[in-house]
Coordinates of N, CA, C and O in Angstrom, one line a residue:
M126 N -8.4 -13.3 12.0 CA -7.3 -12.0 12.4 C -6.3 -12.1 11.6 O -4.8 -12.2 11.6
L127 N -5.8 -14.0 11.9 CA -4.5 -14.1 11.5 C -4.0 -13.7 9.7 O -2.6 -13.2 9.3
L128 N -5.1 -13.7 8.8 CA -5.1 -13.2 7.8 C -4.7 -11.5 7.7 O -4.2 -11.0 6.9
V129 N -5.5 -10.7 8.6 CA -4.9 -9.4 8.7 C -3.2 -9.4 9.1 O -2.8 -8.4 8.7
Y130 N -2.6 -10.1 10.0 CA -1.8 -10.2 10.7 C -0.5 -10.5 9.3 O 0.5 -9.8 9.2
I131 N -1.4 -11.3 8.4 CA -0.3 -11.8 7.4 C -0.4 -10.5 6.2 O 0.7 -10.1 5.6
C132 N -1.4 -10.1 5.8 CA -1.5 -8.9 5.5 C -0.4 -7.4 5.8 O 0.3 -6.7 5.0
L133 N -0.3 -7.2 6.8 CA 0.7 -6.5 7.4 C 1.7 -6.8 7.6 O 2.5 -5.9 7.2
V134 N 2.3 -8.0 7.6 CA 3.6 -8.3 7.8 C 4.0 -8.2 6.4 O 5.1 -7.7 6.5
V135 N 3.4 -9.2 5.5 CA 3.9 -8.7 3.9 C 3.8 -7.1 3.6 O 4.6 -7.0 3.0
I136 N 2.7 -6.5 3.7 CA 3.0 -4.8 3.6 C 4.2 -4.4 4.0 O 4.8 -3.8 3.3
A137 N 4.3 -4.6 5.5 CA 5.7 -4.0 6.0 C 6.8 -4.5 5.7 O 7.8 -3.7 5.4
R138 N 6.9 -5.9 5.0 CA 8.2 -6.6 4.1 C 8.6 -5.5 3.1 O 9.5 -5.2 2.9
F139 N 7.4 -5.1 2.6 CA 8.0 -4.1 0.9 C 8.3 -3.1 1.0 O 8.8 -2.8 0.2
V140 N 7.0 -2.3 2.1 CA 7.4 -1.0 2.6 C 8.8 -0.3 3.2 O 9.3 0.3 2.8
Y141 N 9.3 -1.0 4.1 CA 10.3 -1.1 4.9 C 11.4 -1.4 5.1 O 12.7 -1.0 5.3
F142 N 11.6 -2.6 4.1 CA 13.0 -2.8 3.5 C 13.0 -3.5 2.5 O 12.8 -4.3 1.5
P143 N 13.7 -2.4 1.7 CA 13.8 -2.7 -0.1 C 14.5 -3.9 -0.3 O 15.1 -4.7 0.1
L144 N 14.3 -4.1 -1.6 CA 14.4 -5.2 -2.1 C 15.8 -5.0 -2.8 O 16.4 -5.7 -3.7
H145 N 16.5 -4.0 -2.8 CA 17.4 -3.9 -3.9 C 18.7 -4.1 -3.0 O 18.5 -4.1 -1.7
F146 N 19.8 -4.5 -3.7 CA 20.7 -4.8 -3.2 C 22.1 -3.5 -2.7 O 22.4 -2.6 -3.3
V147 N 23.0 -3.9 -1.5 CA 23.3 -3.3 -1.1 C 24.9 -3.6 -0.5 O 24.7 -4.5 0.5
D148 N 26.0 -3.4 -0.9 CA 27.2 -4.3 -0.6 C 26.6 -5.7 -0.7 O 27.2 -6.2 0.0
G149 N 26.1 -6.3 -2.1 CA 25.8 -7.6 -1.8 C 24.6 -8.3 -1.1 O 24.4 -8.9 -1.0
K150 N 24.2 -7.5 -0.3 CA 23.3 -7.9 0.5 C 21.8 -7.0 0.5 O 22.0 -5.9 0.3
I151 N 20.5 -7.9 0.8 CA 19.5 -7.0 0.7 C 20.0 -5.7 1.4 O 19.9 -5.8 2.8
G152 N 19.1 -4.4 1.2 CA 19.0 -3.4 1.8 C 17.7 -3.6 3.2 O 17.0 -4.2 3.2
T153 N 18.3 -2.7 4.5 CA 17.5 -2.4 5.7 C 17.1 -0.9 5.7 O 17.6 0.0 5.2
L154 N 16.4 -1.1 6.6 CA 15.5 0.4 7.2 C 17.0 1.1 7.7 O 17.4 0.8 8.9
T155 N 17.0 2.0 7.0 CA 17.8 3.4 7.8 C 16.5 4.5 8.1 O 16.2 4.8 7.4
I156 N 16.7 5.1 9.7 CA 16.6 6.0 10.3 C 17.3 7.2 10.0 O 18.5 6.6 10.4
E157 N 17.1 8.3 9.7 CA 17.7 9.5 9.5 C 17.1 11.1 9.6 O 15.9 10.6 8.5
F158 N 17.4 12.0 10.1 CA 16.7 13.3 9.5 C 17.4 14.6 8.9 O 17.1 15.2 9.0
S159 N 18.4 13.9 8.2 CA 19.5 14.8 7.2 C 18.9 15.2 6.4 O 19.1 16.5 6.1
T160 N 17.8 14.2 5.5 CA 17.5 14.6 4.2 C 16.3 15.7 4.6 O 15.4 15.9 5.1
T161 N 15.7 16.4 3.5 CA 14.8 17.3 3.4 C 13.4 16.5 3.1 O 13.5 16.1 2.4
L162 N 12.3 17.3 3.8 CA 11.0 16.9 3.7 C 10.6 16.7 2.0 O 10.1 16.2 1.6
S163 N 11.0 17.8 1.6 CA 10.6 17.9 0.0 C 11.5 17.1 -1.2 O 10.7 17.1 -2.0
D164 N 12.6 16.7 -0.3 CA 13.3 15.7 -1.0 C 12.6 14.3 -1.2 O 12.6 12.9 -1.9
M165 N 11.9 13.9 -0.2 CA 11.2 12.7 0.5 C 9.3 12.6 0.1 O 9.5 11.5 0.1
I166 N 9.2 14.0 -0.4 CA 7.5 13.6 -0.7 C 7.3 14.4 -2.2 O 7.7 15.2 -2.6
S167 N 6.8 13.4 -2.5 CA 6.2 13.8 -4.2 C 4.5 13.7 -4.4 O 3.8 13.0 -3.7
L168 N 3.8 15.2 -4.1 CA 2.7 15.2 -4.1 C 1.7 16.0 -5.8 O 0.7 15.4 -5.8
I169 N 2.8 15.5 -6.5 CA 2.1 15.7 -8.0 C 2.0 13.8 -8.5 O 2.7 13.7 -9.0
P170 N 0.7 13.8 -8.8 CA 0.4 12.4 -8.8 C 0.8 12.2 -10.3 O 0.8 13.1 -11.6
F171 N 1.6 11.0 -10.5 CA 2.0 10.3 -11.8 C 3.6 11.3 -12.3 O 3.5 10.9 -13.3
F172 N 4.2 12.2 -11.5 CA 5.0 12.9 -12.1 C 6.5 12.4 -12.5 O 6.9 12.2 -13.1
F173 N 6.9 11.7 -11.1 CA 8.0 10.6 -11.3 C 7.5 9.1 -11.6 O 8.6 8.2 -11.9
L174 N 6.2 8.7 -11.6 CA 6.2 7.0 -11.9 C 7.0 6.9 -13.0 O 7.0 5.2 -12.9
F175 N 6.7 7.2 -14.0 CA 7.6 6.3 -15.3 C 9.1 6.9 -15.5 O 9.8 5.9 -15.8
D176 N 9.5 8.0 -14.9 CA 10.9 8.3 -15.3 C 11.7 8.0 -13.5 O 13.1 7.9 -14.4
R177 N 11.2 7.6 -12.9 CA 12.2 7.3 -11.4 C 12.4 5.9 -11.3 O 13.6 5.8 -11.3
Y178 N 11.7 4.9 -11.9 CA 11.9 3.7 -11.9 C 12.5 2.9 -13.3 O 11.9 3.0 -14.2
D179 N 13.4 2.2 -13.2 CA 13.2 1.3 -14.6 C 12.5 0.3 -14.7 O 12.0 0.3 -15.3
G180 N 12.2 -0.4 -13.4 CA 10.5 -1.4 -13.4 C 9.6 -0.6 -12.6 O 8.7 -1.2 -12.5
W181 N 8.9 0.3 -13.7 CA 7.9 1.3 -13.4 C 6.4 0.5 -13.2 O 5.6 0.4 -12.7
L182 N 6.6 -0.7 -14.3 CA 5.6 -1.4 -14.6 C 5.2 -2.5 -13.2 O 4.3 -2.9 -12.8
I183 N 6.7 -2.9 -13.0 CA 6.2 -3.9 -11.8 C 6.1 -3.4 -10.6 O 5.5 -3.5 -9.8
N184 N 6.3 -1.9 -10.5 CA 6.1 -0.9 -9.4 C 4.5 -0.4 -9.3 O 3.8 -0.7 -8.3
I185 N 3.6 -0.3 -10.2 CA 2.6 -0.1 -10.5 C 1.8 -1.3 -10.0 O 0.7 -1.7 -9.6
I186 N 2.1 -2.5 -10.7 CA 1.4 -3.7 -10.6 C 1.6 -4.6 -8.9 O 0.5 -4.4 -8.5
G187 N 2.8 -3.9 -8.7 CA 3.0 -4.5 -7.3 C 2.5 -3.5 -6.2 O 1.7 -4.1 -5.3
N188 N 2.3 -2.0 -6.4 CA 1.6 -1.3 -5.5 C 0.4 -1.8 -5.2 O -0.4 -1.5 -4.5
I189 N -0.2 -1.6 -6.6 CA -1.7 -2.7 -6.9 C -1.9 -3.9 -6.1 O -3.0 -4.1 -5.2
A190 N -1.3 -4.9 -6.4 CA -1.4 -6.3 -6.0 C -1.3 -6.6 -4.4 O -2.0 -7.1 -3.7
M191 N 0.1 -5.5 -3.7 CA -0.2 -5.9 -2.4 C -1.0 -5.7 -1.7 O -1.1 -5.6 -0.6
F192 N -2.1 -4.5 -2.1 CA -2.9 -4.0 -1.3 C -4.7 -4.8 -1.6 O -5.5 -4.3 -0.9
I193 N -4.5 -5.9 -2.7 CA -6.0 -6.4 -2.9 C -6.3 -7.2 -1.9 O -7.7 -6.7 -1.3
P194 N -5.3 -8.3 -0.9 CA -6.1 -9.0 -0.1 C -6.3 -7.7 1.1 O -7.4 -8.3 2.0
V195 N -5.8 -6.6 1.3 CA -6.5 -5.6 2.2 C -7.9 -6.0 2.3 O -9.1 -5.9 2.6
G196 N -8.1 -5.1 0.7 CA -9.7 -5.1 0.5 C -10.4 -6.1 0.5 O -11.8 -6.3 0.8
I197 N -10.1 -7.4 0.7 CA -10.6 -8.5 0.9 C -10.8 -9.1 2.2 O -11.9 -9.6 2.5
V198 N -10.0 -9.0 3.2 CA -9.5 -9.6 4.2 C -10.1 -9.0 5.4 O -10.6 -9.7 6.0
W199 N -10.2 -7.6 5.2 CA -10.8 -6.6 6.1 C -12.0 -6.5 6.6 O -12.6 -7.1 7.6
P200 N -12.8 -6.6 5.5 CA -14.3 -7.0 5.4 C -14.5 -8.3 6.0 O -15.3 -8.0 6.5
I201 N -14.0 -8.7 5.9 CA -14.1 -10.6 6.6 C -14.0 -10.5 7.9 O -14.8 -10.9 9.2
C202 N -13.2 -9.5 8.5 CA -12.3 -9.8 9.9 C -13.0 -8.5 10.3 O -13.2 -8.9 12.0
F203 N -13.3 -7.7 9.6 CA -14.1 -6.6 10.8 C -15.7 -6.1 10.4 O -15.7 -5.6 8.9
R204 N -16.7 -6.6 11.2 CA -17.9 -6.5 10.7 C -18.3 -5.3 10.2 O -19.3 -4.4 9.7
K205 N -17.9 -4.1 10.8 CA -17.8 -2.4 10.5 C -17.8 -1.9 9.0 O -18.0 -1.3 8.3
L206 N -16.9 -3.0 8.4 CA -16.8 -2.2 7.0 C -17.6 -3.5 6.0 O -16.9 -4.0 5.4
D207 N -18.5 -3.4 6.4 CA -19.9 -3.6 5.6 C -19.9 -3.1 3.8 O -21.2 -3.5 3.4
S208 N -19.3 -1.9 3.5 CA -19.4 -1.8 2.4 C -18.2 -1.7 1.6 O -17.0 -1.3 2.3
I209 N -18.1 -1.2 0.4 CA -17.0 -1.1 -0.2 C -16.7 0.4 0.0 O -15.1 0.8 0.5
K210 N -17.4 1.2 0.2 CA -16.8 2.8 0.8 C -16.5 2.7 1.8 O -15.1 3.3 2.2
K211 N -16.4 1.8 2.8 CA -16.1 1.8 4.1 C -14.6 1.3 4.2 O -13.9 1.5 4.6
T212 N -14.7 -0.1 3.4 CA -13.4 -1.0 3.0 C -12.2 0.1 2.8 O -11.1 0.3 3.4
V213 N -12.9 1.1 1.5 CA -11.7 2.1 0.9 C -11.5 3.1 1.8 O -10.5 3.4 1.9
F214 N -12.5 3.5 2.7 CA -11.5 4.6 3.5 C -10.9 4.1 4.3 O -9.6 4.4 4.7
A215 N -10.7 2.9 4.8 CA -10.4 2.3 6.1 C -9.2 1.9 5.6 O -8.2 2.3 6.0
G216 N -8.9 1.3 4.5 CA -7.8 1.4 3.3 C -6.8 2.5 3.4 O -5.7 2.5 3.3
I217 N -7.2 3.7 2.9 CA -6.9 5.1 2.8 C -6.3 5.1 3.9 O -5.0 5.9 3.6
F218 N -6.7 5.3 4.9 CA -6.1 5.8 6.4 C -4.9 4.6 6.6 O -3.7 5.6 6.8
F219 N -5.3 3.9 6.2 CA -3.7 2.7 6.6 C -2.6 3.1 5.9 O -1.7 2.9 6.2
I220 N -3.2 3.7 4.6 CA -2.1 4.0 3.3 C -1.5 5.0 3.5 O -0.3 5.3 3.8
I221 N -2.5 6.1 4.0 CA -1.8 7.2 4.5 C -0.7 6.9 5.6 O 0.6 7.3 6.1
F222 N -1.1 6.5 6.8 CA 0.0 6.0 7.7 C 1.3 5.5 7.3 O 2.3 5.8 7.5
I223 N 1.0 4.5 6.2 CA 2.2 3.9 5.9 C 3.0 5.5 5.1 O 4.7 5.0 5.1
E224 N 2.5 5.9 4.5 CA 3.2 6.8 3.6 C 4.1 7.9 4.8 O 5.1 8.5 4.1
L225 N 3.1 8.2 5.3 CA 3.7 9.4 6.7 C 4.9 8.4 7.5 O 6.1 9.3 7.9
S226 N 4.7 7.3 7.5 CA 5.9 6.8 8.6 C 7.3 6.6 7.4 O 8.3 6.6 8.0
Q227 N 6.9 6.8 6.4 CA 8.0 6.4 5.2 C 8.9 7.9 5.4 O 9.9 7.7 4.9
L228 N 8.4 8.9 6.0 CA 9.1 10.1 6.6 C 10.3 10.3 7.2 O 11.2 10.7 7.5
L229 N 10.3 8.8 8.2 CA 11.4 8.5 8.7 C 12.6 7.5 8.3 O 13.6 7.8 8.7
C230 N 12.3 7.2 7.0 CA 13.2 6.1 6.6 C 13.8 7.0 5.3 O 13.1 7.5 4.1
T231 N 15.2 7.3 5.0 CA 15.8 8.1 4.4 C 16.1 7.4 2.9 O 16.2 8.0 2.0
E232 N 15.7 6.3 3.0 CA 15.9 5.4 1.8 C 14.4 5.2 1.0 O 14.2 4.6 0.3
R233 N 13.5 5.5 1.5 CA 12.0 5.4 1.3 C 11.5 7.1 0.7 O 11.9 7.8 1.3
H234 N 10.2 7.3 -0.1 CA 9.8 8.1 -0.4 C 8.5 8.1 -0.3 O 7.8 7.1 -0.6
T235 N 7.7 9.2 0.4 CA 6.5 9.3 0.2 C 6.1 9.7 -1.2 O 6.4 11.1 -1.3
D236 N 4.8 9.3 -1.7 CA 4.3 9.6 -3.2 C 3.2 9.6 -3.4 O 2.6 8.4 -2.5
I237 N 2.5 10.1 -3.5 CA 0.7 10.4 -3.9 C 0.9 9.2 -5.0 O -0.7 8.3 -4.8
D238 N 1.5 9.0 -5.8 CA 1.3 8.0 -6.6 C 1.4 6.5 -5.8 O 0.0 5.7 -6.4
D239 N 2.1 6.4 -4.8 CA 1.4 5.0 -4.2 C 0.1 5.4 -3.4 O -0.4 3.9 -3.3
V240 N 0.0 6.3 -2.9 CA -1.5 6.3 -1.9 C -2.6 5.8 -3.4 O -3.5 5.0 -3.2
I241 N -2.7 6.6 -4.3 CA -3.3 6.1 -5.2 C -3.7 4.5 -5.9 O -4.5 4.1 -6.2
L242 N -2.5 4.2 -6.0 CA -2.2 2.5 -6.7 C -2.6 1.8 -5.5 O -3.4 0.9 -6.0
N243 N -2.2 1.9 -4.4 CA -2.6 1.0 -3.0 C -3.9 1.2 -2.9 O -4.3 0.2 -2.9
T244 N -4.5 2.4 -2.8 CA -6.2 2.3 -2.8 C -6.7 1.8 -4.0 O -7.5 1.1 -3.5
S245 N -6.1 1.9 -5.1 CA -6.7 1.0 -6.4 C -6.6 -0.3 -6.2 O -7.8 -1.2 -6.1
G246 N -5.6 -1.1 -5.3 CA -5.5 -2.4 -4.7 C -6.6 -2.8 -3.7 O -7.4 -3.8 -4.3
V247 N -7.1 -1.7 -2.8 CA -7.8 -1.8 -1.8 C -9.2 -1.7 -2.5 O -10.0 -2.8 -2.2
L248 N -9.2 -0.8 -3.2 CA -10.7 -1.1 -3.9 C -11.3 -2.3 -4.9 O -12.1 -2.7 -4.8
I249 N -10.0 -3.0 -5.4 CA -9.8 -3.9 -6.3 C -10.8 -5.1 -5.6 O -11.7 -6.0 -5.7
G250 N -9.8 -5.4 -4.7 CA -10.0 -6.5 -3.3 C -11.6 -6.4 -2.8 O -11.9 -7.3 -2.6
A251 N -11.9 -5.1 -2.5 CA -13.3 -4.9 -2.0 C -14.1 -5.1 -3.2 O -15.1 -6.0 -2.8
C252 N -14.1 -4.6 -4.3 CA -15.1 -5.1 -5.2 C -15.0 -6.7 -5.8 O -16.3 -6.8 -5.9
I253 N -14.0 -7.2 -5.2 CA -14.2 -8.4 -5.5 C -15.2 -9.4 -4.4 O -15.9 -10.0 -4.7
L254 N -14.5 -9.1 -3.2 CA -15.0 -9.8 -2.3 C -16.7 -9.5 -1.9 O -17.4 -10.3 -1.9
F255 N -17.2 -7.9 -2.5 CA -18.6 -7.9 -2.4 C -19.3 -8.4 -3.5 O -20.4 -8.6 -3.3
A256 N -18.6 -8.5 -4.9 CA -19.2 -9.3 -5.9 C -19.6 -10.5 -5.3 O -20.4 -11.4 -5.7
I257 N -18.7 -11.3 -4.8 CA -18.8 -12.6 -4.4 C -19.5 -12.9 -3.8 O -20.7 -13.7 -3.4
R258 N -20.0 -11.8 -2.4 CA -20.6 -11.9 -1.1 C -22.2 -11.6 -2.0 O -23.4 -12.4 -1.5
K259 N -22.3 -10.7 -3.0 CA -23.8 -10.3 -3.6 C -24.0 -11.6 -4.8 O -25.1 -11.9 -4.0
S260 N -23.3 -12.3 -5.1 CA -23.4 -13.6 -6.3 C -24.0 -14.8 -5.2 O -24.9 -15.7 -5.9
R261 N -23.5 -14.7 -4.1 CA -23.8 -16.0 -3.5 C -25.3 -16.1 -2.6 O -26.2 -16.4 -2.4
N262 N -25.6 -14.2 -2.3 CA -27.1 -13.9 -1.9 C -28.1 -14.0 -3.2 O -28.9 -14.1 -2.6
D263 N -27.7 -13.7 -4.2 CA -28.7 -13.9 -5.3 C -28.9 -15.2 -5.8 O -29.7 -15.6 -6.7
V264 N -28.2 -16.3 -5.4 CA -28.2 -17.5 -5.6 C -29.1 -18.5 -5.3 O -28.9 -18.2 -3.7
P265 N -30.3 -19.0 -5.4 CA -31.4 -19.4 -4.5 C -30.7 -20.5 -3.8 O -30.3 -21.2 -4.3

């Protein structure tokens, strides 16, 4: 279970505490309700992915890599996640929770691209774990 908690803490760190500098210090979470929802939500896949970020490649790799451990660790710790499909669905629900919780944060943006990329990370992690499990069962 410690690995699950580590996954949660690392994800929370990157999701809720931006890595950009504000007045020479790393920015922190700001909760505010003055921004309209239409400015905070992007539901068109890959519309802003390449234009909004200078470091779009790092964004893509980071969003995928951040959730690979979820696809590996969760099935190890939670016995009901006994297939890739169940693991990915659990991951999607967790990712949607994260994206919706970002609606409370003015500096964060809820984006369908994040859901797609994060889910890809969970899928990759689950495929790695279940391939390892299958190869161990096939070896005499």
